[in-house]
PDB file of C-alpha atoms in Angstrom:
ATOM      1  CA  GLU A  51      10.589  -1.594  18.455  1.00  0.00           C
ATOM      2  CA  CYS A  52      14.262  -2.340  18.056  1.00  0.00           C
ATOM      3  CA  THR A  53      17.153   0.109  18.231  1.00  0.00           C
ATOM      4  CA  VAL A  54      20.592  -0.828  16.940  1.00  0.00           C
ATOM      5  CA  THR A  55      23.546   1.296  17.935  1.00  0.00           C
ATOM      6  CA  VAL A  56      26.823   0.889  16.099  1.00  0.00           C
ATOM      7  CA  LYS A  57      29.715   2.185  18.138  1.00  0.00           C
ATOM      8  CA  ASN A  58      32.836   3.569  16.510  1.00  0.00           C
ATOM      9  CA  ALA A  59      31.643   3.111  12.944  1.00  0.00           C
ATOM     10  CA  SER A  60      34.231   4.458  10.554  1.00  0.00           C
ATOM     11  CA  PHE A  61      34.378   5.033   6.808  1.00  0.00           C
ATOM     12  CA  LYS A  62      37.457   6.339   5.054  1.00  0.00           C
ATOM     13  CA  ILE A  63      38.448   6.459   1.410  1.00  0.00           C
ATOM     14  CA  LYS A  64      42.212   6.218   0.937  1.00  0.00           C
ATOM     15  CA  LYS A  65      42.348   8.420  -2.199  1.00  0.00           C
ATOM     16  CA  THR A  66      39.715  11.031  -3.064  1.00  0.00           C
ATOM     17  CA  SER A  67      40.923  11.304  -6.655  1.00  0.00           C
ATOM     18  CA  ILE A  68      42.327   8.758  -9.086  1.00  0.00           C
ATOM     19  CA  VAL A  69      43.562   8.704 -12.667  1.00  0.00           C
ATOM     20  CA  VAL A  70      42.871   5.717 -14.909  1.00  0.00           C
ATOM     21  CA  LYS A  71      43.804   5.168 -18.537  1.00  0.00           C
ATOM     22  CA  LYS A  72      41.131   4.319 -21.098  1.00  0.00           C
ATOM     23  CA  GLY A  73      40.618   0.543 -21.069  1.00  0.00           C
ATOM     24  CA  LYS A  74      42.494   0.115 -17.776  1.00  0.00           C
ATOM     25  CA  LYS A  75      41.276  -0.498 -14.237  1.00  0.00           C
ATOM     26  CA  ALA A  76      41.846   1.055 -10.808  1.00  0.00           C
ATOM     27  CA  LYS A  77      40.433   0.149  -7.396  1.00  0.00           C
ATOM     28  CA  ILE A  78      38.806   2.561  -4.967  1.00  0.00           C
ATOM     29  CA  ALA A  79      40.210   1.554  -1.591  1.00  0.00           C
ATOM     30  CA  CYS A  80      37.928   2.029   1.409  1.00  0.00           C
ATOM     31  CA  VAL A  81      38.489   1.265   5.061  1.00  0.00           C
ATOM     32  CA  VAL A  82      35.214   0.509   6.836  1.00  0.00           C
ATOM     33  CA  SER A  83      34.363  -0.647  10.309  1.00  0.00           C
ATOM     34  CA  PRO A  84      32.238  -2.617  10.955  1.00  0.00           C
ATOM     35  CA  LYS A  85      32.353  -4.681   7.746  1.00  0.00           C
ATOM     36  CA  LYS A  86      29.126  -3.786   5.955  1.00  0.00           C
ATOM     37  CA  ALA A  87      28.137  -3.297   2.321  1.00  0.00           C
ATOM     38  CA  VAL A  88      29.697  -0.415   0.419  1.00  0.00           C
ATOM     39  CA  LYS A  89      27.921   0.845  -2.713  1.00  0.00           C
ATOM     40  CA  TYR A  90      29.531   2.578  -5.689  1.00  0.00           C
ATOM     41  CA  LYS A  91      27.786   4.709  -8.323  1.00  0.00           C
ATOM     42  CA  ALA A  92      29.352   6.387 -11.376  1.00  0.00           C
ATOM     43  CA  SER A  93      28.239   9.888 -12.414  1.00  0.00           C
ATOM     44  CA  SER A  94      29.109   9.453 -16.079  1.00  0.00           C
ATOM     45  CA  LYS A  95      29.479   6.923 -18.873  1.00  0.00           C
ATOM     46  CA  ASN A  96      33.186   7.839 -19.064  1.00  0.00           C
ATOM     47  CA  ILE A  97      33.732   5.089 -16.480  1.00  0.00           C
ATOM     48  CA  LYS A  98      32.252   1.841 -15.237  1.00  0.00           C
ATOM     49  CA  VAL A  99      32.411   0.870 -11.573  1.00  0.00           C
ATOM     50  CA  THR A 100      31.766  -2.583 -10.125  1.00  0.00           C
ATOM     51  CA  SER A 101      30.132  -3.457  -6.817  1.00  0.00           C
ATOM     52  CA  LYS A 102      33.663  -4.086  -5.490  1.00  0.00           C
ATOM     53  CA  GLY A 103      34.885  -0.565  -6.337  1.00  0.00           C
ATOM     54  CA  VAL A 104      36.867  -1.419  -9.462  1.00  0.00           C
ATOM     55  CA  VAL A 105      36.778   1.497 -11.919  1.00  0.00           C
ATOM     56  CA  THR A 106      37.328   0.971 -15.654  1.00  0.00           C
ATOM     57  CA  GLY A 107      38.126   3.903 -17.933  1.00  0.00           C
ATOM     58  CA  VAL A 108      35.672   3.867 -20.874  1.00  0.00           C
ATOM     59  CA  LYS A 109      36.473   7.169 -22.596  1.00  0.00           C
ATOM     60  CA  LYS A 110      38.581  10.237 -21.893  1.00  0.00           C
ATOM     61  CA  GLY A 111      37.082  12.780 -19.529  1.00  0.00           C
ATOM     62  CA  LYS A 112      36.113  13.239 -15.896  1.00  0.00           C
ATOM     63  CA  ALA A 113      33.611  11.532 -13.639  1.00  0.00           C
ATOM     64  CA  VAL A 114      32.736  11.158  -9.983  1.00  0.00           C
ATOM     65  CA  VAL A 115      32.106   7.935  -8.093  1.00  0.00           C
ATOM     66  CA  THR A 116      29.747   8.264  -5.139  1.00  0.00           C
ATOM     67  CA  VAL A 117      30.646   5.774  -2.424  1.00  0.00           C
ATOM     68  CA  THR A 118      27.924   5.024   0.147  1.00  0.00           C
ATOM     69  CA  TYR A 119      28.463   3.224   3.450  1.00  0.00           C
ATOM     70  CA  MET A 120      25.752   2.985   6.134  1.00  0.00           C
ATOM     71  CA  GLY A 121      23.960   6.023   4.657  1.00  0.00           C
ATOM     72  CA  VAL A 122      27.107   8.194   4.567  1.00  0.00           C
ATOM     73  CA  LYS A 123      28.238   9.361   1.129  1.00  0.00           C
ATOM     74  CA  GLN A 124      31.716  10.364  -0.021  1.00  0.00           C
ATOM     75  CA  THR A 125      32.976  11.051  -3.516  1.00  0.00           C
ATOM     76  CA  VAL A 126      36.029  10.097  -5.526  1.00  0.00           C
ATOM     77  CA  LYS A 127      37.014  12.179  -8.567  1.00  0.00           C
ATOM     78  CA  VAL A 128      38.093  10.087 -11.546  1.00  0.00           C
ATOM     79  CA  LYS A 129      40.035  11.328 -14.556  1.00  0.00           C
ATOM     80  CA  VAL A 130      40.260   9.086 -17.602  1.00  0.00           C
ATOM     81  CA  LYS A 131      43.302   9.690 -19.806  1.00  0.00           C
TER      82      LYS A 131
END
């Protein structure tokens, strides 16, 4: 049996809502410690989001990106103009 304890882990999203124009890109900025994988998932086909947190506006509307870090989830609201 092995137990791993991570001390002072932190996960913060700089902006909890962003606006992106159709066809344009915006980056979801996260500050994480320690450096581990961050996952991004889009709630709608109005946007595309890459594994690096780059959001592309596909069509006008609203969506939510769920950002997961070490099992902790936070959301970012996205409006496509």
